[in-house]
Structure formats: structure tokens, C-alpha cells
XYZ file of C-alpha atoms in Angstrom:
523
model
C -4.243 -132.163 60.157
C -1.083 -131.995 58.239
C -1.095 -134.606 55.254
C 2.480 -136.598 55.444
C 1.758 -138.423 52.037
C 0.634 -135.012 49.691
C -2.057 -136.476 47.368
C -5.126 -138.315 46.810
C -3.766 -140.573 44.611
C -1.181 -141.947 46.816
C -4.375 -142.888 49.077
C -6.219 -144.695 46.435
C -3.145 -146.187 45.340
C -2.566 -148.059 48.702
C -1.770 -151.902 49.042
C -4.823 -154.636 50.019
C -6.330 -154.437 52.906
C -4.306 -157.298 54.272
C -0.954 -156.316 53.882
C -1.812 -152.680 54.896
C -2.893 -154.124 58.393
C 0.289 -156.934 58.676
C 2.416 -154.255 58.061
C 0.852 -152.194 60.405
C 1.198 -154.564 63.271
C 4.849 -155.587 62.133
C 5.361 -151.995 63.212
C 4.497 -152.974 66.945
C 6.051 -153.462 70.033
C 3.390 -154.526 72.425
C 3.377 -155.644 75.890
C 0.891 -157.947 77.708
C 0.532 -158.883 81.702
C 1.274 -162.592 83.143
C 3.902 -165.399 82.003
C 2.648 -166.904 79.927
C 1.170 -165.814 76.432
C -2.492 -164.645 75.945
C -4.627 -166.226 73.204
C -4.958 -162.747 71.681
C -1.373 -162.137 71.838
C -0.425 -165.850 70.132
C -3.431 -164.733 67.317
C -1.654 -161.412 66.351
C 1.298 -162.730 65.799
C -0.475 -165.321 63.367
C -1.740 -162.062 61.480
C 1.625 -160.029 61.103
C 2.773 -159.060 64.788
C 6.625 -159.353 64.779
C 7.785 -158.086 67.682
C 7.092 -158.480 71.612
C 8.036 -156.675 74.574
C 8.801 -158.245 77.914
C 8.758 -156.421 81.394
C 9.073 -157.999 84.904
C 5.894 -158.360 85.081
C 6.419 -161.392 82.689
C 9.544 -163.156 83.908
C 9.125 -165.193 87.164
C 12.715 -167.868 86.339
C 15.172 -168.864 83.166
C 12.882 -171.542 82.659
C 9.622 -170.048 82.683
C 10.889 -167.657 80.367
C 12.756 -169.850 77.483
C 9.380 -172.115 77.679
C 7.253 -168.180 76.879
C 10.180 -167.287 74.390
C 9.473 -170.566 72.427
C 5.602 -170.512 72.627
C 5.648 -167.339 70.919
C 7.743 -168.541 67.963
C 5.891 -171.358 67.815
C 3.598 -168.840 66.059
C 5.985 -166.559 64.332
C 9.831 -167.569 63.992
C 10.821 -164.174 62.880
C 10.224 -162.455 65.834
C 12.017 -160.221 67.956
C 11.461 -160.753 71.783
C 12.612 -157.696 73.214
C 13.118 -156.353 76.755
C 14.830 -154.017 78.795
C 17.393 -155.467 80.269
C 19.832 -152.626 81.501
C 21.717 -154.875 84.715
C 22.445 -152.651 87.646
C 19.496 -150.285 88.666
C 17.030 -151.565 85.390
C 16.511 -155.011 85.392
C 13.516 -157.056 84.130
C 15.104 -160.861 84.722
C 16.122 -160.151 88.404
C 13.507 -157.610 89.094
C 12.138 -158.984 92.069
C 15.908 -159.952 93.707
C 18.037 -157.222 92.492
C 20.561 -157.676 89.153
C 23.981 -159.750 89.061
C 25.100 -157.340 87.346
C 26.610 -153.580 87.845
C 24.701 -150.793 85.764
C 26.669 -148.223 83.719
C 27.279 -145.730 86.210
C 29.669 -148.615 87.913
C 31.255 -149.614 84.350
C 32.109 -146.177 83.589
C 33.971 -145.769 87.241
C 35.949 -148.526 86.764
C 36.897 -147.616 83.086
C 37.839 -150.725 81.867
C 36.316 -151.022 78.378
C 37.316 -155.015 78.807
C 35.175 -155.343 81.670
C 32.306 -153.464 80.335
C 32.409 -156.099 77.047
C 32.567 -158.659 79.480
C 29.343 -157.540 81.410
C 27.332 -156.994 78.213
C 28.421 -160.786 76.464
C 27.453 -162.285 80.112
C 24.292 -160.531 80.189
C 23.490 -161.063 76.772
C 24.215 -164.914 76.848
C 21.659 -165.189 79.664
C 19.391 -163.376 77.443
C 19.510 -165.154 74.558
C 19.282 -168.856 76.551
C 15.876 -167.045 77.154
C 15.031 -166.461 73.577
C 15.318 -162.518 73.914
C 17.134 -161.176 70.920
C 16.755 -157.612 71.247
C 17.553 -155.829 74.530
C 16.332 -152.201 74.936
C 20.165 -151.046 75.956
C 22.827 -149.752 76.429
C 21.962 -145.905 77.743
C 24.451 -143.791 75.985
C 23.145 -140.576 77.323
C 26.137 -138.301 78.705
C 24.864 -137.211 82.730
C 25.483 -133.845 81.583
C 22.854 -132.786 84.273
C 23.253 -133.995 88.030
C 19.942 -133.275 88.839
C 18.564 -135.753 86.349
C 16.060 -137.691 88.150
C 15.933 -140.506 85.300
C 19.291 -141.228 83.791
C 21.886 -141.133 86.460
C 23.762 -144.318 87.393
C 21.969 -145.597 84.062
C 24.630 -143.572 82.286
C 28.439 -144.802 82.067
C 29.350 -141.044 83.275
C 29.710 -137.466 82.424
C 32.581 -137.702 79.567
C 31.099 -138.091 76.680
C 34.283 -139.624 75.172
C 33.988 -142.364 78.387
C 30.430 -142.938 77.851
C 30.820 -143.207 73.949
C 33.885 -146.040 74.611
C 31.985 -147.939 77.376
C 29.149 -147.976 74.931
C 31.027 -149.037 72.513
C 32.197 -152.266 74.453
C 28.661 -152.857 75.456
C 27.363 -153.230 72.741
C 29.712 -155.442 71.011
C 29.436 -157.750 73.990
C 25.905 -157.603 73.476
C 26.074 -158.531 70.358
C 28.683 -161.154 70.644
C 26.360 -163.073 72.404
C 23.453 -163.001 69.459
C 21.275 -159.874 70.411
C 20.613 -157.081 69.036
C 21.804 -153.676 71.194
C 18.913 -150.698 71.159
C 20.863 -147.966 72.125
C 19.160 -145.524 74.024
C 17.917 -142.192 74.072
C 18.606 -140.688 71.006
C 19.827 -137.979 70.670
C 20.891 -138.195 74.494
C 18.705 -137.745 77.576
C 21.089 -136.630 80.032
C 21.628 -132.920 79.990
C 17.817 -132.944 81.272
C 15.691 -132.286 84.706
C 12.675 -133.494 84.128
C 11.585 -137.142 83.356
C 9.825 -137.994 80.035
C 7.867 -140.732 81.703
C 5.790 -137.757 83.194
C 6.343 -134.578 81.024
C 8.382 -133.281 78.257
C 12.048 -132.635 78.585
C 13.197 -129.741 76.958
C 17.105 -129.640 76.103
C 17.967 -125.771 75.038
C 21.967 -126.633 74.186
C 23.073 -125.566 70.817
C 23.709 -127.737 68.029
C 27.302 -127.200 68.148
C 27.384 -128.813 72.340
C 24.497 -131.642 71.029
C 27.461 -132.894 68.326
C 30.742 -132.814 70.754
C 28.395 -134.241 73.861
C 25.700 -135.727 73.242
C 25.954 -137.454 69.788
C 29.325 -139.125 70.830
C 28.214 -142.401 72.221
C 25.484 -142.579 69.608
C 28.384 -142.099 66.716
C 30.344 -144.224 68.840
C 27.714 -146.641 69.116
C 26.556 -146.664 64.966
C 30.460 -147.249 64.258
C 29.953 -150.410 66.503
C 27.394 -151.794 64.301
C 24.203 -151.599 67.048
C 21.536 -153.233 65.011
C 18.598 -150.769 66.697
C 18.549 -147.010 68.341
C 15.798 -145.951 70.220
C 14.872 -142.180 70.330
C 13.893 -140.051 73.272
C 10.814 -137.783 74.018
C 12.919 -134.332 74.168
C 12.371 -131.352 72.861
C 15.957 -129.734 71.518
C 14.258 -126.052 70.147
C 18.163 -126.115 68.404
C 17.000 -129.107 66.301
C 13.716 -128.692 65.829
C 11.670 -125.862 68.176
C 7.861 -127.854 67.796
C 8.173 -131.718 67.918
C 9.851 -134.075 70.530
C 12.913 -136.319 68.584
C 10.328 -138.953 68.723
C 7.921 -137.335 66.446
C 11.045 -135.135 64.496
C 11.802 -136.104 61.491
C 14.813 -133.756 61.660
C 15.936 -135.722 64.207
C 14.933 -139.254 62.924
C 15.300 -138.594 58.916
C 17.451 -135.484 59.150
C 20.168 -136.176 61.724
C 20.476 -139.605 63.181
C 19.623 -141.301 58.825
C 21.757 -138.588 57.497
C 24.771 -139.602 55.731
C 27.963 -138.497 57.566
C 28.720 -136.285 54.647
C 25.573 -134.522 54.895
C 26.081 -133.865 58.941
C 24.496 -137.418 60.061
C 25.240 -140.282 61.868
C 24.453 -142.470 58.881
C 22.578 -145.241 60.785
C 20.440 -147.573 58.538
C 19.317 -150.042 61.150
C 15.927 -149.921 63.390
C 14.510 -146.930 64.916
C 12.996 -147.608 67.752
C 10.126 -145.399 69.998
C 10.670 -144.853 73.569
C 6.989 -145.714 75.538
C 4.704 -144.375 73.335
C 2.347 -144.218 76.306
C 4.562 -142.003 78.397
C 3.537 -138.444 79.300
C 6.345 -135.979 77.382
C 4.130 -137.757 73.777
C 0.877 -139.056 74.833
C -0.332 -135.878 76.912
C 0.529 -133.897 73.666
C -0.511 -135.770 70.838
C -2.543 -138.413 72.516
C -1.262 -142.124 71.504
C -2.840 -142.946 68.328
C -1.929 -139.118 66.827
C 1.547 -139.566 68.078
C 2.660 -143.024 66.639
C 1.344 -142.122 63.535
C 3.768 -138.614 63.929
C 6.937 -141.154 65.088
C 6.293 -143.512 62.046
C 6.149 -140.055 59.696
C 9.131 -138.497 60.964
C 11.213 -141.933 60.753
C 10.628 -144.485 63.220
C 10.572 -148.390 62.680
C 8.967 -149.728 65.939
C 6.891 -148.211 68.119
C 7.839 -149.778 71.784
C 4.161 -149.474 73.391
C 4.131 -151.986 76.183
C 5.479 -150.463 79.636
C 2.250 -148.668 80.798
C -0.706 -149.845 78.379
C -0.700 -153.542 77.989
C -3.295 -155.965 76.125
C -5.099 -156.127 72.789
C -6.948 -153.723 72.802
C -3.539 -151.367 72.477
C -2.295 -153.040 69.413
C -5.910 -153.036 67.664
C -6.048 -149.241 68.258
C -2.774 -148.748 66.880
C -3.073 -150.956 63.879
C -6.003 -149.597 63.240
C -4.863 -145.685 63.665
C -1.938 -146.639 61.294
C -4.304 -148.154 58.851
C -6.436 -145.102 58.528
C -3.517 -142.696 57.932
C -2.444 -144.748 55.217
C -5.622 -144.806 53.480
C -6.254 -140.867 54.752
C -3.124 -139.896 52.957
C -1.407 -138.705 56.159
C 1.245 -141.376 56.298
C 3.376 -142.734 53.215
C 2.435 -146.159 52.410
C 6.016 -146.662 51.510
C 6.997 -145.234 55.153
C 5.102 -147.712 56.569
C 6.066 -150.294 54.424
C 9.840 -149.007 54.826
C 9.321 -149.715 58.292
C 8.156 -153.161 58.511
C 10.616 -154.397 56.303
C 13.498 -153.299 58.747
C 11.407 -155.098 61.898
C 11.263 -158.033 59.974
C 14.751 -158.019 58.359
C 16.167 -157.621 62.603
C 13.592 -160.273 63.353
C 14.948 -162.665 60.289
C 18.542 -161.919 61.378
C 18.360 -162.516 65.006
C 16.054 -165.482 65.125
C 19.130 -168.168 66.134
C 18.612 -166.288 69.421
C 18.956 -169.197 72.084
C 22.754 -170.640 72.034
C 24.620 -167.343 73.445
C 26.428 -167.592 70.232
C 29.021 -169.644 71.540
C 29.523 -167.163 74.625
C 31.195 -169.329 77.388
C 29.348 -168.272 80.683
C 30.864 -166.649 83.004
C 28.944 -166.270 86.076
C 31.362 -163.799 88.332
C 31.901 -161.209 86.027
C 28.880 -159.016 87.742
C 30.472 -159.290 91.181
C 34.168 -158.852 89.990
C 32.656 -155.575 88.176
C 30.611 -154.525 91.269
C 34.235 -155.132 93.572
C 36.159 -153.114 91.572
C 33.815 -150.455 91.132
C 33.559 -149.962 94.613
C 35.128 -146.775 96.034
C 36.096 -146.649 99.699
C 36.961 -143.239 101.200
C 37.798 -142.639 105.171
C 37.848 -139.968 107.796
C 39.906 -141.977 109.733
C 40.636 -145.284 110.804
C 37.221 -147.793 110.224
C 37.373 -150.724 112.252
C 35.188 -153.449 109.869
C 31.747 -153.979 111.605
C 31.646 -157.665 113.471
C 28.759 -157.731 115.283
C 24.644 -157.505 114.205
C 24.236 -153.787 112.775
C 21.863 -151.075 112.608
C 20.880 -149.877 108.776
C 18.954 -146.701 107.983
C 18.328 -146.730 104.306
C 16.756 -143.037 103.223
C 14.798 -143.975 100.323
C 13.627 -142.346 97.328
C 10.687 -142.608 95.713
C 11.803 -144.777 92.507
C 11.737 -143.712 88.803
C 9.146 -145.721 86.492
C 12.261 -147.060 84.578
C 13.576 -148.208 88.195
C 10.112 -149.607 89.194
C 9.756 -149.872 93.175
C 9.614 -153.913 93.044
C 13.062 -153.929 92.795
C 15.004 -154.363 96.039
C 17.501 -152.358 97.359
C 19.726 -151.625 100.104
C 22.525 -153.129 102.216
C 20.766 -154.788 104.598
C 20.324 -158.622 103.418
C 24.213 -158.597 102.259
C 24.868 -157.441 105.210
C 22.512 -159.647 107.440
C 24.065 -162.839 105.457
C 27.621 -162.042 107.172
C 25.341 -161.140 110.479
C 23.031 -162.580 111.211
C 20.931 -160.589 113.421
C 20.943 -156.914 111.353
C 18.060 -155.062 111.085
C 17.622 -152.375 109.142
C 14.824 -149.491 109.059
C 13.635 -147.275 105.457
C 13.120 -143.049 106.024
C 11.027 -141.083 103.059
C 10.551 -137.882 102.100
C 7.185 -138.105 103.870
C 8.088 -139.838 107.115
C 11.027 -137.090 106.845
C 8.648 -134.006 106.561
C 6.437 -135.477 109.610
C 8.955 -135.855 111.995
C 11.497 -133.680 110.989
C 15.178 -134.849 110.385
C 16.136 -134.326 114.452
C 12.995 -136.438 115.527
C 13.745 -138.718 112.781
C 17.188 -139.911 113.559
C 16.390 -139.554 117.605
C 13.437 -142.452 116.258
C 16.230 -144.410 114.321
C 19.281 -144.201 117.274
C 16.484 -145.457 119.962
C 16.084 -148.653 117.959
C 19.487 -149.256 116.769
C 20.602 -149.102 120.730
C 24.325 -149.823 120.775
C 24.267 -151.368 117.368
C 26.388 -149.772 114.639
C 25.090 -148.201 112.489
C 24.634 -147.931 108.645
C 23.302 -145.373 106.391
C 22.077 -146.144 102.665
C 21.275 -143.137 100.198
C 21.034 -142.852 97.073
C 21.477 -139.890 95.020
C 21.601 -137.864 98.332
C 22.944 -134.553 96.089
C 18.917 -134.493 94.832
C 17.444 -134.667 97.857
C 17.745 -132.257 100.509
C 15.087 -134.031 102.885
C 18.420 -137.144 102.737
C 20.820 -134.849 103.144
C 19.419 -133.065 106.324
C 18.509 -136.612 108.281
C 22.181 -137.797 107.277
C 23.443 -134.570 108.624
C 21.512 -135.282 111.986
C 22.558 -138.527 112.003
C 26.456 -138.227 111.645
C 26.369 -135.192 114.293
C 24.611 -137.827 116.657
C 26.816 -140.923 115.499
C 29.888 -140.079 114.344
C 30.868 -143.438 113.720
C 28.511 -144.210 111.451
C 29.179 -146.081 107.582
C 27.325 -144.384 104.843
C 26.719 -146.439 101.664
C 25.931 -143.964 98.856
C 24.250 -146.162 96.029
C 23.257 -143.319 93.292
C 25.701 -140.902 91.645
C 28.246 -139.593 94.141
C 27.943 -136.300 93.375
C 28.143 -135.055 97.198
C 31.434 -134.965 98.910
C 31.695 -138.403 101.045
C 30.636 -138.129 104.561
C 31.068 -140.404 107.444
C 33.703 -142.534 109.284
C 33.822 -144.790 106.127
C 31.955 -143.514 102.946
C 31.218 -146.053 100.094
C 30.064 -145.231 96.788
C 28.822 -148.146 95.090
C 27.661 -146.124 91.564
C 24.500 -148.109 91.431
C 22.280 -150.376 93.212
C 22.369 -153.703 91.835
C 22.410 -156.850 94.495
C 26.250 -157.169 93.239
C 27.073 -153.689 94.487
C 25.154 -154.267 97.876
C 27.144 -157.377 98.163
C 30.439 -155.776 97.584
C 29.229 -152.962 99.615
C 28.655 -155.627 102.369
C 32.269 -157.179 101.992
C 33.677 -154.171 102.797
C 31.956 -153.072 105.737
C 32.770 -156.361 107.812
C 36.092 -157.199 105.590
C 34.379 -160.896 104.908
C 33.785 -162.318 101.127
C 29.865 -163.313 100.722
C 30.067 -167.015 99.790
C 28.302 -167.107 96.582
C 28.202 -169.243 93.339
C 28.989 -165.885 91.841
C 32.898 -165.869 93.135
């Protein structure tokens, strides 16, 4: 086992016993089930724990969630409450209705850096009237790959001078509002085909196409002031051939700490893990081994609260940090280096609460979701009037996504007509019937209806592409609403690309089907 700290000495030479172990758990990003806070969770904060980490799982309204927000600092005002918050395809406080707000992919179409600050000091005034003060966003990876089946619409777009100014004006809305912007996934996740969540990504570009692609939003984005990056689980062989970025400390120490003069980006603010528990670290180095690796190689906080939640987590990490202390495997100044940065964030964001001063403004999602909208024709499209018909050919969703999030056309479109039904296709009910036998299924319901496809990311799927096929040869006339990347050329009488999924872009997906505004509080 390699020794990070290089001498006896420095082991017996370690704090007490008691700061060791606060520091340790200052270094901690946990996650815990149910909306309200666990004794053991309210406990470890007592003892040092400065940071938590909120998923869907743990927001049911506003209120429920400003009343959780102030338990916990009840028990430690420094803290930072963090979640990840993206809008558009990844949201946490709208997970179970679908977000008010566009994701990236529709920011970047539009191209309106005033509209993307807009967004981001919206979004992050609602999160900060919840007590949140550090939101695991914005994605700055370029989607240098179009077969990436976990970036995509999370990313503003494929320019890495577009993404870097979108990002740019997200996070200084962000931030406007009184949180702290994470931005995410150091040193870019985009150029990559497989997703870390389940295996390691390996990115073979040079180092020469990492610094004019991917490491322009992230420049872009340290320039901005973001008060937090997180790193990715990706193995660049041009940066470092053995370790993920997570666990690099050329990537952590060498590139992204680096003064500019020196080749860096010159960041001095918190380094945050990706999901410590996902597969592309903890398959490798197992959990304990590879936060200890992170911490090394330069990381602050080590997010571990998606997939493994409850005590037991943070007592195994604490603990596993502990030991490599006193073993001599990790710096006691590293760690200490560490903990001081969580709690500096934590000290400086802790008026999270008032918005800042941000005056709200409750339409921006759906005037961002309108005008990302793109409409193309094959002809004339007479708007639909009557009840519809909508065949949504769904994919199975990323963990990021999460499948409790709804999606689809079919309740915007049901609120202007009453009477639409819709019908969801997989992969698997594709591959039984076969994409002829499929759509014959779908037309014998749907009658004389109109009717409606929904894809999303149909370019990745050929299984979508083959039952759309089917189904424009046997309906002509049918609307498709593409709600992923439009990478494949538009099809149908009227093709709409909505760049993301979000309830906003259903809704102004729905508007311009049936040429009707959805009356909503929204605008």
C-alpha cells in the first residue's frame, strides 16, 4: 500500500484523537433516506459533520424542506446543505412532477447568456428559501460525444466556447442568489460512452484537445468565481494513464490547483468527489480505499450520499480516514487542509435563506422552455384540436435522471384536451413484438385519433428509431416531439425538438401542437 505521508514520524506526530475524527467527518458529504432528519444524522453533526446531501428522496414541498434545512442547523450553523439541483432533466425539488425549469441543453440552444443568468438566480432563490447553499451544478462538460448516455441535454452544447459562456452566466446567477455553484465534471465528462455510475470512462484525447475543449467551461467557470468544482471518475491515460481524476492528484493538485503560470486553472476553492459509491471508483478501489486515494490526490469533500445512505456510511468513512492518518498513508495536513475549506464554504454561505435579495421571478423557466423550442415542418401542420393519441418510446433512464421523474407530452397535452391518452414502448416491449407489430398495436388503439410521438435521444437508440420509422410510413401525419439531443434529422409532419425534458418544455411542446397557451401561474 503506497504511503501518501512518507514517515513514521508524521504518524506519531498526528493531532488528538478528537480533532483527527471532526476533521474527518467535516470531510463528508453524506446522504440519509426520509424528510425529515435521523437522530444519528442530527448527532454527527454535533461531533464535526459539516456538510449534508439532499436527493429526492428527501424533498416532498418548499415547506417541508426549509423546516429539514433549519433542523439541521439547529445543530450545526456552519453547514452546507447541498443538493443536486440541475432544472431540466436533473431535478431533486420537482422530482416527482417534472422541473420549472429548462436544463442546459435548452439554455445553450437559445444562446442567450441573459437568460441562462436568469434561470440559475431563479433557481437558486428557490434554493436558498430552502436553506440549500450549495447546489451540485452547473455541468460544464462539452457533448463532445453524441453517444453519451449520461451527459447529453445536461450539457449547454457541443462548443466549448458556448458551453464555457452559458456556464459562466449560470453560475453567477447561482451565486447571485447566495449559493455556492459546484461545477461539474472536472475535467469534462462529455467526450465519453460509457457512464461512470456503472463503469469507468476512459477519455484517450490528448492534452493539447483536453485544454482547447474540455477545460474551457471549467476556466471559464474558475474566472467566474464558482466557490466548489466537483471532479469526475475518468480515466484520461494523457493526464495520468493509472488513476481516475477523482483519485489523480495530477488532475486535482497538478492541473485543476495549478497556478495558471504553471499550466493550471488556479482554482483555490472546494474540490468536490463525484458519488464515491459509483461503479468507475468503488468496483476498483472499493469505497473506503478510494476516498482515502481522492482526499490524497486533492479532494475537499467526498459527496457519498446518492447510492449508500445512513450511518453506518459516514462511520466507515470517518473511521477509514482516521486510520490512514494515523497509518501514515494520508497527510494529516491534507486532511486538515481539507476540512478547513468545507468549513470556510460552510461559514461563508450560512445566510443561505433570503435569495440574497433575488426578486422572484416565477416565468422565467417557461419563457426559457418557449424560446428554446424548435419547430421544423414537412409541410403545412394543421394544430391538433381534438383528444390525441401519444406514443412516447421510452428509454430506460440514467441514475442521474432517476425513473421517478415524469416525462412526456401527454398531461400538457391532455390539459388543452381533455380526453388524450397516451401509451409508453421500450426496448423490451420493442424486441417482443417487433417495431411492425408494435405500431400496428399502437394505431389500433389510437383509432382515428392523431397521433403523437415522444423520443428522446432517438440517434442512441435504434430499437426508437425503427418503431418511429414504422410509425410515420403508417401515419404520415403524425407530430414527433424529440425531447433528448436532436442529433437525428427531424422527421414527421411537424418535428419539435424541445432539448430536454423538463415539465416547462412538455408544456411549450404542448402549446405548439394545438397553438393554445397552458394557463399557468408560470406565464
Amino acid at each position: 500500500m503506497t504511503s501518501f505521508a512518507g514517515s513514521a514520524a508524521s504518524a506519531r506526530s498526528v493531532r488528538p484523537a478528537d480533532t483527527l475524527t471532526r476533521d474527518a467527518l467535516a470531510v463528508l458529504q453524506p446522504g440519509f433516506t426520509g424528510t425529515t432528519a435521523p437522530d444519528w444524522l442530527l448527532r454527527r453533526l454535533g461531533e464535526g459533520l459539516t456538510s449534508v446531501g439532499l436527493f429526492g428522496r428527501n424533498v416532498a414541498d418548499p415547506a417541508q424542506l426549509a423546516a429539514l434545512t433549519a433542523r439541521l442547523r439547529a445543530e450545526q450553523e456552519d453547514l452546507l446543505v447541498a443538493i443536486d439541483e440541475e432544472g431540466g432533466d436533473v431535478t431533486r425539488l420537482e422530482v416527482r412532477g417534472g422541473s420549472s425549469f429548462p436544463g442546459n441543453h435548452a439554455l445553450g440552444a437559445v444562446d442567450d447568456p441573459a437568460l441562462t443568468r436568469a434561470v440559475a438566480r431563479e433557481l437558486g432563490r428557490r434554493l436558498a428559501d430552502c436553506g440549500i447553499n450549495l447546489n451540485w451544478a452547473p455541468s460544464a462538460d462539452v457533448n463532445s460525444d453524441p453517444a453519451n448516455p449520461v451527459i447529453g441535454v445536461r450539457s449547454f452544447g457541443a462548443d466549448p466556447h458556448l458551453v464555457a459562456r452559458h456556464t459562466t452566466a449560470y453560475v453567477e446567477g447561482l451565486q447571485s442568489a447566495g449559493v455556492a455553484a459546484c461545477t461539474k465534471h472536472f475535467p469534462g465528462h462529455g467526450d465519453t460512452a460509457v457512464d461512470s455510475h456503472h463503469d469507468l470512462p476512459r477519455v484517450t484525447v490528448g492534452l493539447d484537445t483536453l485544454r482547447t475543449r474540455e477545460l474551457v467551461p471549467f476556466r471559464a467557470a474558475v474566472a467566474a468565481g464558482t466557490r466548489a468544482v466537483m471532479s469526475a471518475h475518468i480515466l484520461l491515460p494523457a493526464l495520468d494513464p493509472d488513476r481516475p481524476a477523482t483519485l489523480s492528484p495530477a488532475a486535482l493538485h497538478g492541473l485543476l490547483r495549478a497556478p495558471v503560470a504553471e499550466g493550471g486553472l488556479g482554482f483555490d476553492g472546494l474540490i468536490v468527489t463525484d458519488g464515491m459509491e459509483m461503479r468507475a471508483v468503488s468496483a476498483a478501489y472499493g469505497l473506503e480505499r478510494g476516498s482515502v486515494l481522492a482526499l490524497a490526490a486533492g479532494a475537499d469533500a467526498l459527496c457519498v450520499g446518492g447510492g449508500l445512505a445512513g450511518e453506518d456510511t459516514v462511520l466507515r468513512l470517518r473511521d477509514a480516514l482516521v486510520r490512514a492518518v494515523r497509518d501514515g498513508e494520508l497527510p494529516e495536513s491534507r486532511l486538515a487542509d481539507a476540512a478547513a475549506r468545507v468549513r470556510a464554504l460552510a461559514h461563508r454561505t450560512r445566510s443561505a435563506g433570503a435569495g440574497e435579495g433575488a426578486a422572484p421571478a416565477p416565468g422565467i423557466g417557461l419563457t426559457a422552455a418557449r424560446r428554446a423550442l424548435r419547430r421544423t415542418a414537412e409541410g403545412p401542420y394543421e394544430p391538433l384540436t381534438a383528444p390525441a393519441y401519444v406514443a412516447a418510446f421510452t428509454p430506460l433512464a440514467n441514475i442521474a435522471v432517476g425513473d421517478e421523474t415524469p416525462w412526456g407530452v401527454a398531461a400538457e397535452l391532455a390539459r388543452l384536451l381533455p380526453g388524450t391518452e397516451a401509451a409508453t414502448r421500450t426496448a423490451d416491449s420493442a424486441a417482443a413484438a417487433g417495431p411492425a407489430a408494435l405500431v400496428d398495436g399502437l394505431l389500433a388503439v389510437a383509432g382515428d385519433r392523431r397521433v403523437v410521438a415522444v423520443v428522446r435521444d432517438v440517434h442512441r437508440h435504434p430499437w426508437m428509431a425503427d418503431a418511429l420509422h414504422a410509425l410515420l410510413a403508417a401515419r404520415p401525419g403524425t407530430a414527433v416531439v424529440e425531447m433528448g439531443v436532436p442529433q437525428a434529422p427531424p422527421r414527421g409532419a411537424l418535428h419539435l425538438a424541445t432539448h430536454g425534458a423538463a415539465r416547462v418544455c412538455a408544456q411549450a411542446a404542448a402549446e405548439a401542437l394545438t397553438g393554445r397557451r397552458i394557463p399557468t401561474a408560470e406565464g
